[in-house]
Short mmCIF file of C-alpha atoms and ligand atoms in Angstrom, two decimals:
data_model
loop_
_atom_site.label_atom_id
_atom_site.label_comp_id
_atom_site.label_asym_id
_atom_site.label_seq_id
_atom_site.Cartn_x
_atom_site.Cartn_y
_atom_site.Cartn_z
CA MET K 612 -17.53 -18.48 0.33
CA PRO K 613 -17.83 -14.99 1.89
CA THR K 614 -16.12 -12.33 -0.23
CA ALA K 615 -13.66 -11.57 2.57
CA GLN K 616 -12.42 -15.14 2.58
CA LEU K 617 -12.27 -15.35 -1.20
CA ILE K 618 -10.17 -12.17 -1.32
CA ASN K 619 -7.97 -13.54 1.44
CA GLU K 620 -7.47 -16.76 -0.54
CA LEU K 621 -6.65 -14.89 -3.74
CA GLN K 622 -4.15 -12.60 -2.03
CA SER K 623 -2.38 -15.58 -0.48
CA CYS K 624 -2.33 -17.81 -3.57
CA GLY K 625 -2.39 -15.23 -6.37
CA VAL K 626 -4.27 -15.96 -9.58
CA ARG K 627 -3.49 -17.18 -13.07
CA LEU K 628 -4.80 -14.92 -15.81
CA VAL K 629 -5.92 -16.68 -18.98
CA ASP K 630 -5.38 -13.33 -20.69
CA PRO K 631 -2.32 -11.66 -19.13
CA THR K 632 -3.28 -8.37 -20.81
CA ALA K 633 -6.57 -8.17 -18.85
CA GLY K 634 -7.03 -4.87 -17.01
CA HIS K 635 -4.57 -2.03 -17.20
CA GLU K 636 -0.82 -2.47 -16.78
CA SER K 637 0.27 -4.11 -13.57
CA ARG K 638 3.32 -2.72 -11.84
CA ARG K 639 6.48 -4.69 -11.43
CA GLY K 640 8.96 -3.43 -8.85
CA GLY K 641 8.70 -0.07 -7.12
CA ALA K 642 7.37 0.85 -3.70
CA GLY K 643 3.95 -0.36 -2.60
CA PRO K 644 2.01 -3.15 -4.28
CA SER K 645 3.95 -4.72 -7.07
CA ASP K 646 3.64 -7.79 -9.22
CA HIS K 647 -0.13 -7.41 -8.62
CA LYS K 648 -3.15 -6.51 -10.69
CA ALA K 649 -6.20 -4.56 -9.51
CA MET K 650 -9.47 -6.53 -9.72
CA THR K 651 -12.93 -5.74 -8.46
CA ILE K 652 -14.72 -8.59 -6.71
CA ASP K 653 -18.17 -8.01 -5.27
CA GLY K 654 -17.63 -4.25 -5.25
CA MET K 655 -14.23 -4.42 -3.52
CA THR K 656 -11.23 -3.50 -5.62
CA VAL K 657 -8.20 -5.42 -4.43
CA MET K 658 -4.65 -6.01 -5.52
CA VAL K 659 -4.03 -9.67 -6.35
CA PRO K 660 -0.58 -11.13 -7.09
CA VAL K 661 -0.27 -12.23 -10.73
CA HIS K 662 3.47 -12.08 -11.44
CA THR K 663 4.82 -13.96 -8.42
CA ALA K 664 6.00 -17.59 -8.38
CA PRO K 665 3.04 -18.75 -6.23
CA ALA K 666 0.61 -17.01 -8.60
CA PHE K 667 1.95 -19.00 -11.57
CA ALA K 668 0.95 -22.20 -9.74
CA SER K 669 -2.27 -20.87 -8.24
CA PRO K 670 -5.42 -23.02 -8.40
CA TYR K 671 -7.44 -19.83 -9.04
CA VAL K 672 -7.97 -18.85 -12.66
CA VAL K 673 -9.44 -15.66 -14.12
CA GLU K 674 -10.94 -16.14 -17.57
CA LYS K 675 -10.38 -13.76 -20.48
CA PRO K 676 -12.58 -10.71 -19.82
CA ASP K 677 -15.29 -9.61 -22.24
CA ALA K 678 -15.24 -6.26 -24.05
CA LEU K 679 -16.47 -4.50 -20.89
CA GLY K 680 -13.68 -5.98 -18.74
CA ARG K 681 -15.98 -8.49 -16.99
CA SER K 682 -14.75 -11.96 -16.20
CA ARG K 683 -15.18 -14.89 -13.84
CA ILE K 684 -12.91 -16.49 -11.33
CA SER K 685 -12.87 -20.23 -10.92
CA ARG K 686 -11.14 -23.08 -9.12
CA ASP K 687 -11.10 -26.63 -10.47
CA GLY K 688 -13.69 -25.60 -13.06
CA VAL K 689 -16.11 -24.26 -10.44
CA THR K 690 -17.03 -20.58 -10.80
CA LEU K 691 -16.53 -18.71 -7.53
CA GLY K 692 -17.50 -15.19 -8.49
CA LYS K 693 -17.48 -12.34 -10.95
CA VAL K 694 -14.44 -10.18 -11.47
CA SER K 695 -13.95 -6.94 -13.35
CA PHE K 696 -10.86 -4.93 -14.09
CA PRO K 697 -10.49 -1.18 -13.63
CA VAL K 698 -9.91 0.48 -16.98
CA ARG K 699 -6.69 2.18 -17.95
CA PRO K 700 -6.77 5.71 -16.52
CA ARG K 701 -6.99 8.51 -19.03
CA PHE K 702 -4.31 10.60 -17.36
CA TYR K 703 -1.75 7.94 -18.41
CA ASP K 704 -1.96 9.30 -21.96
CA ARG K 705 -0.66 12.73 -20.96
CA SER K 706 2.87 14.07 -20.59
CA THR K 707 4.38 17.13 -18.95
CA ALA K 708 5.58 20.01 -21.10
CA ASP K 709 9.12 18.60 -20.85
CA GLY K 710 7.98 15.22 -22.13
CA ILE K 711 7.65 13.08 -18.98
CA PRO K 712 4.62 10.77 -19.17
CA TYR K 713 2.29 11.35 -16.24
CA TRP K 714 2.42 7.63 -15.36
CA LYS K 715 6.11 8.03 -14.53
CA ILE K 716 5.14 10.65 -11.93
CA ALA K 717 2.14 8.97 -10.29
CA VAL K 718 0.09 5.86 -10.92
CA LEU K 719 -3.40 4.64 -10.27
CA HIS K 720 -3.67 2.17 -7.41
CA SER K 721 -6.76 0.10 -6.98
CA ARG K 722 -9.67 1.98 -8.60
CA ASP K 723 -9.51 5.57 -7.37
CA VAL K 724 -6.20 6.18 -5.59
CA LEU K 725 -3.38 8.23 -7.04
CA ALA K 726 -0.05 7.00 -5.71
CA THR K 727 3.42 8.40 -6.02
CA THR K 728 6.85 7.78 -4.57
CA VAL K 729 8.09 11.35 -4.30
CA LEU K 730 11.70 10.29 -3.92
CA GLN K 731 12.48 6.99 -5.64
CA SER K 732 15.72 6.41 -3.74
CA CYS K 733 16.44 5.55 -0.15
CA ILE K 734 19.41 5.83 2.19
CA ARG K 735 18.90 2.18 3.01
CA TYR K 736 18.50 0.75 -0.47
CA GLN K 737 22.06 0.80 -1.84
CA SER K 738 23.53 -1.44 0.82
CA ARG K 739 22.78 -5.18 0.94
CA THR K 740 23.27 -5.07 4.70
CA LYS K 741 20.77 -2.26 5.23
CA THR K 742 18.08 -2.62 2.60
CA CYS K 743 14.64 -3.86 3.50
CA GLN K 744 14.62 -7.34 2.00
CA PHE K 745 11.09 -7.03 0.60
CA CYS K 746 11.58 -3.66 -1.07
CA ALA K 747 11.78 -3.05 -4.83
CA ILE K 748 11.97 0.76 -4.79
CA GLY K 749 15.00 0.81 -7.10
CA GLN K 750 13.68 -1.66 -9.68
CA SER K 751 11.19 0.57 -11.43
CA LEU K 752 13.72 3.39 -11.48
CA ALA K 753 16.40 1.16 -12.98
CA ALA K 754 13.90 -0.03 -15.60
CA GLY K 755 13.04 3.57 -16.58
CA ARG K 756 9.42 3.24 -15.45
CA THR K 757 9.62 6.25 -13.15
CA ILE K 758 11.80 9.24 -12.36
CA GLU K 759 13.85 9.64 -9.21
CA ARG K 760 12.50 12.92 -7.87
CA LYS K 761 9.00 14.13 -8.61
CA THR K 762 8.83 17.90 -8.22
CA PRO K 763 5.93 19.56 -6.42
CA ALA K 764 4.85 21.17 -9.70
CA GLN K 765 4.82 17.83 -11.52
CA LEU K 766 2.79 16.20 -8.75
CA ALA K 767 0.30 19.04 -8.75
CA GLU K 768 -0.12 18.82 -12.54
CA VAL K 769 -0.67 15.06 -12.50
CA ALA K 770 -2.99 15.13 -9.46
CA LYS K 771 -5.20 17.74 -11.08
CA ALA K 772 -5.47 15.71 -14.28
CA ALA K 773 -6.15 12.46 -12.39
CA VAL K 774 -9.02 14.10 -10.53
CA GLU K 775 -10.47 15.76 -13.62
CA LEU K 776 -10.05 12.87 -16.06
CA ASP K 777 -10.39 9.82 -13.85
CA GLY K 778 -12.15 10.95 -10.69
CA VAL K 779 -9.47 9.80 -8.24
CA LYS K 780 -10.63 10.23 -4.67
CA HIS K 781 -7.46 10.36 -2.61
CA MET K 782 -3.70 10.35 -2.94
CA VAL K 783 -0.88 8.39 -1.35
CA MET K 784 2.52 10.06 -1.21
CA THR K 785 5.24 7.77 -0.06
CA THR K 786 8.95 8.34 -0.19
CA GLY K 787 12.23 6.54 0.07
CA THR K 788 14.03 7.83 3.15
CA PRO K 789 16.38 10.68 2.28
CA PRO K 790 19.43 11.58 4.35
CA GLY K 791 18.37 14.10 6.97
CA ARG K 792 16.57 14.03 10.26
CA ASP K 793 13.11 14.84 8.92
CA ARG K 794 13.05 11.37 7.25
CA GLY K 795 11.18 12.68 4.23
CA ALA K 796 8.62 14.82 6.04
CA ALA K 797 9.95 18.00 4.40
CA ILE K 798 9.51 16.78 0.81
CA LEU K 799 6.09 15.34 1.65
CA ALA K 800 5.02 18.70 3.07
CA GLU K 801 6.21 20.69 0.05
CA SER K 802 4.63 18.18 -2.33
CA ALA K 803 1.30 18.18 -0.49
CA ARG K 804 1.20 21.95 -0.43
CA ALA K 805 1.62 22.13 -4.20
CA VAL K 806 -1.05 19.49 -4.85
CA LYS K 807 -3.52 21.22 -2.52
CA GLU K 808 -3.00 24.51 -4.33
CA ALA K 809 -3.93 22.79 -7.59
CA VAL K 810 -6.78 20.49 -6.59
CA ASP K 811 -8.92 19.46 -3.63
CA LEU K 812 -7.68 15.92 -3.02
CA PRO K 813 -7.24 14.21 0.38
CA ILE K 814 -3.60 13.17 0.86
CA GLN K 815 -1.86 10.57 2.97
CA GLY K 816 1.88 11.04 3.58
CA GLN K 817 4.05 8.05 4.39
CA CYS K 818 7.49 8.33 5.98
CA GLU K 819 9.64 7.06 8.81
CA PRO K 820 9.24 8.86 12.14
CA PRO K 821 10.85 12.30 11.80
CA ASP K 822 13.20 13.50 14.53
CA ALA K 823 10.84 16.12 15.93
CA ALA K 824 7.08 16.29 16.40
CA ILE K 825 6.99 19.70 14.73
CA TRP K 826 7.18 17.85 11.43
CA PHE K 827 3.73 16.42 12.07
CA GLU K 828 2.40 19.94 12.44
CA ARG K 829 4.18 21.04 9.29
CA MET K 830 2.84 18.17 7.21
CA ARG K 831 -0.67 18.70 8.54
CA ALA K 832 -0.49 22.45 7.82
CA ALA K 833 0.68 21.68 4.28
CA GLY K 834 -2.40 19.55 3.59
CA VAL K 835 -1.43 16.01 4.61
CA GLU K 836 -4.66 14.74 6.20
CA SER K 837 -3.52 11.23 7.10
CA LEU K 838 -0.12 9.88 8.00
CA GLY K 839 1.40 6.43 7.59
CA MET K 840 4.51 5.38 9.52
CA HIS K 841 5.10 1.77 8.66
CA LEU K 842 6.39 -0.75 11.16
CA GLU K 843 6.41 -3.52 8.51
CA ALA K 844 7.25 -6.13 11.19
CA VAL K 845 6.51 -6.10 14.91
CA THR K 846 9.14 -8.19 16.67
CA PRO K 847 12.77 -7.02 17.01
CA GLU K 848 14.06 -10.36 15.65
CA VAL K 849 12.05 -10.21 12.43
CA ARG K 850 12.72 -6.51 11.97
CA GLN K 851 16.46 -7.10 12.35
CA ARG K 852 16.37 -9.97 9.85
CA VAL K 853 14.24 -8.50 7.08
CA MET K 854 14.90 -4.78 7.47
CA PRO K 855 18.32 -4.45 9.11
CA GLY K 856 18.67 -0.75 8.30
CA LYS K 857 15.19 0.39 9.25
CA ALA K 858 15.29 -1.79 12.39
CA GLN K 859 17.73 0.75 13.79
CA VAL K 860 14.65 2.90 14.28
CA SER K 861 13.33 1.06 17.31
CA LEU K 862 9.78 -0.03 18.01
CA GLU K 863 9.81 2.39 20.96
CA ARG K 864 10.70 5.24 18.61
CA TYR K 865 7.76 4.31 16.37
CA PHE K 866 5.32 4.12 19.26
CA ASP K 867 6.52 7.49 20.61
CA ALA K 868 5.99 8.95 17.15
CA PHE K 869 2.48 7.44 16.90
CA ALA K 870 1.57 8.96 20.26
CA ALA K 871 2.80 12.36 19.08
CA ALA K 872 1.15 12.17 15.65
CA VAL K 873 -2.38 11.14 16.67
CA PRO K 874 -3.24 14.44 18.41
CA VAL K 875 -2.16 16.29 15.25
CA PHE K 876 -3.91 14.17 12.62
CA GLY K 877 -6.73 12.77 14.72
CA ARG K 878 -7.70 9.36 16.01
CA GLY K 879 -7.77 6.85 13.16
CA GLN K 880 -5.94 9.17 10.73
CA VAL K 881 -2.53 7.76 11.61
CA SER K 882 -1.86 4.26 10.36
CA THR K 883 0.85 1.71 10.02
CA TYR K 884 1.49 -1.09 7.55
CA ILE K 885 2.29 -4.52 8.95
CA LEU K 886 3.46 -7.26 6.60
CA ALA K 887 2.16 -10.58 7.90
CA GLY K 888 4.05 -13.68 6.84
CA LEU K 889 7.63 -12.59 7.46
CA GLY K 890 7.97 -14.54 10.70
CA ASP K 891 6.05 -12.55 13.30
CA PRO K 892 3.71 -14.94 15.13
CA THR K 893 -0.04 -14.28 15.07
CA GLU K 894 -0.04 -13.44 18.75
CA ALA K 895 2.74 -10.85 18.41
CA ILE K 896 0.94 -9.15 15.52
CA LEU K 897 -2.34 -9.00 17.43
CA VAL K 898 -0.66 -7.69 20.61
CA ALA K 899 0.99 -4.93 18.56
CA CYS K 900 -2.35 -4.13 16.89
CA GLU K 901 -4.07 -3.88 20.25
CA LYS K 902 -1.47 -1.40 21.42
CA LEU K 903 -1.78 0.59 18.21
CA ILE K 904 -5.57 0.72 18.34
CA ALA K 905 -5.41 1.95 21.95
CA LEU K 906 -3.26 4.83 20.69
CA GLY K 907 -5.73 5.59 17.90
CA VAL K 908 -3.51 4.16 15.15
CA TYR K 909 -5.09 2.02 12.40
CA PRO K 910 -3.00 -1.15 11.89
CA PHE K 911 -3.22 -2.07 8.23
CA VAL K 912 -2.15 -5.71 8.18
CA VAL K 913 -1.41 -7.04 4.71
CA PRO K 914 -0.17 -10.41 3.50
CA PHE K 915 3.48 -10.32 2.48
CA VAL K 916 3.92 -10.72 -1.29
CA PRO K 917 7.32 -11.98 -2.50
CA ILE K 918 8.34 -9.55 -5.22
CA SER K 919 10.52 -10.84 -8.05
CA GLY K 920 14.06 -9.53 -7.92
CA THR K 921 14.10 -8.83 -4.19
CA PRO K 922 16.09 -10.86 -1.63
CA LEU K 923 12.77 -12.29 -0.39
CA GLU K 924 11.46 -13.34 -3.80
CA SER K 925 11.53 -17.00 -2.75
CA HIS K 926 10.04 -16.45 0.69
CA PRO K 927 6.59 -18.07 0.74
CA PRO K 928 3.54 -15.84 1.18
CA PRO K 929 1.47 -16.47 4.31
CA SER K 930 -1.25 -19.10 4.15
CA SER K 931 -4.84 -17.95 3.91
CA ALA K 932 -5.53 -19.72 7.25
CA PHE K 933 -2.85 -17.64 8.97
CA MET K 934 -4.25 -14.43 7.47
CA HIS K 935 -7.82 -15.43 8.30
CA GLU K 936 -6.95 -15.87 11.96
CA ILE K 937 -5.30 -12.45 12.13
CA LEU K 938 -7.81 -10.51 10.04
CA GLY K 939 -10.87 -11.97 11.80
CA ALA K 940 -9.50 -11.07 15.23
CA LEU K 941 -8.24 -7.69 14.05
CA ALA K 942 -11.59 -6.74 12.53
CA ARG K 943 -13.21 -7.43 15.92
CA MET K 944 -10.54 -5.37 17.72
CA LEU K 945 -11.04 -2.47 15.33
CA ARG K 946 -14.78 -2.54 15.93
CA SER K 947 -14.28 -2.49 19.70
CA GLY K 948 -11.78 0.35 19.33
CA ASP K 949 -14.20 2.27 17.09
CA LEU K 950 -11.69 2.55 14.23
CA ARG K 951 -12.88 2.01 10.67
CA ALA K 952 -11.16 1.96 7.30
CA THR K 953 -14.04 3.99 5.91
CA ASP K 954 -13.32 6.86 8.32
CA ILE K 955 -9.76 7.31 7.10
CA LYS K 956 -9.52 10.39 4.88
CA ALA K 957 -6.78 9.13 2.57
CA GLY K 958 -4.25 6.42 2.07
CA CYS K 959 -3.70 2.69 2.26
CA GLY K 960 -6.10 2.02 5.14
CA ARG K 961 -8.90 3.78 3.29
CA CYS K 962 -8.04 2.12 -0.02
CA GLY K 963 -7.66 -1.29 1.57
CA ALA K 964 -6.79 -3.02 -1.70
CA CYS K 965 -3.65 -4.74 -0.47
CA SER K 966 -5.45 -6.69 2.26
CA ALA K 967 -8.82 -8.32 2.87
CA LEU K 968 -8.98 -6.44 6.19
CA SER K 969 -11.60 -3.88 5.19
CA THR K 970 -13.77 -6.65 3.72
CA TYR K 971 -13.49 -8.51 7.04
CA GLU K 972 -14.52 -5.26 8.75
CA ARG K 973 -17.46 -4.85 6.36
CA GLU K 974 -18.66 -8.42 6.57
CA GLY K 975 -17.91 -8.92 10.24
CA VAL K 976 -16.17 -12.22 9.44
CA ALA K 977 -15.30 -14.01 12.68
S1 SF4 A 1412 -3.53 -0.25 -0.07
FE1 SF4 A 1412 -2.00 1.37 -0.41
S2 SF4 A 1412 -0.35 0.40 -1.54
FE2 SF4 A 1412 -2.18 -0.96 -1.66
S3 SF4 A 1412 -3.21 -0.36 -3.59
FE3 SF4 A 1412 -4.14 0.81 -1.94
S4 SF4 A 1412 -3.01 2.73 -1.91
FE4 SF4 A 1412 -1.77 1.29 -3.06
#
């Protein structure tokens, strides 16, 4: 089986770990990939669900790794490939002068990405009628696994250590949406500026579309090289159902913001995250991707993962056949549009661990 398809299968079904302690700690709750574990398969480090209900029943099994973290993945007793686990980052052992462990400020994603949620609260999260149904941003905060507001100085300190001790290559700064018309752009800009003063690390900022295009200029001037503004779903019906608060920011508003951001950050340096499997049909996702690519926006399509404790925890993940159809076609569209994950300076599109998309791009899977 080509690696792209194996990764696609694993991300749809999840895996059972014979040794649940394999690899470094997996995250549960929080923004971004959760209930996953990072694994490297054929040189690609990907996030694979391990704590979700489908993963507990998955036909794919990862054996207990050896002392060097190497293992094998099998199905029905047949070995499908070799797997290794990224080691626990060394910066996790450090704390700030006031006693906050660095891992509560930023975490390692995949193999070489430093990720932080600058503001671990969101105007949409407190209300059942507004919250994005897939989001777990408040869970890690409630469990004491992070702090609500990471200061620029804390982020700079952790980023410097993560580069020096663990060789991280880029940084993702996301944020819950604060009250205010900048939608988080201001705190991303001040955080990026502080990190850049401390260490040379490419940064992606992720926020909702701010109210004025000047915020793109401000973020770029502060050191944000790549920008993510995440549609999550592409049809008004699905957006209204799964993200009733965020759906008030219309698709038109997002597309206007993409058109304004690309000239500032550059073609291919603006991206969006699309969760496939929430109800948007294949055709609608591909039509949206075509429109995005024409604007110079990289559509990072990832399979939806039902995170425990969220309103969508029982929603099934998409089938690997559904994802294969989308990712194969999307990889071809990206090639025609001359957009590549490997050209992105920082962020989820460059990391690629939450989707098999970049492996489809690499392998040219049709
Ligand atoms: S794709 Fe984004 S969210 Fe997923 S592991 Fe990479 S940096 Fe984290």
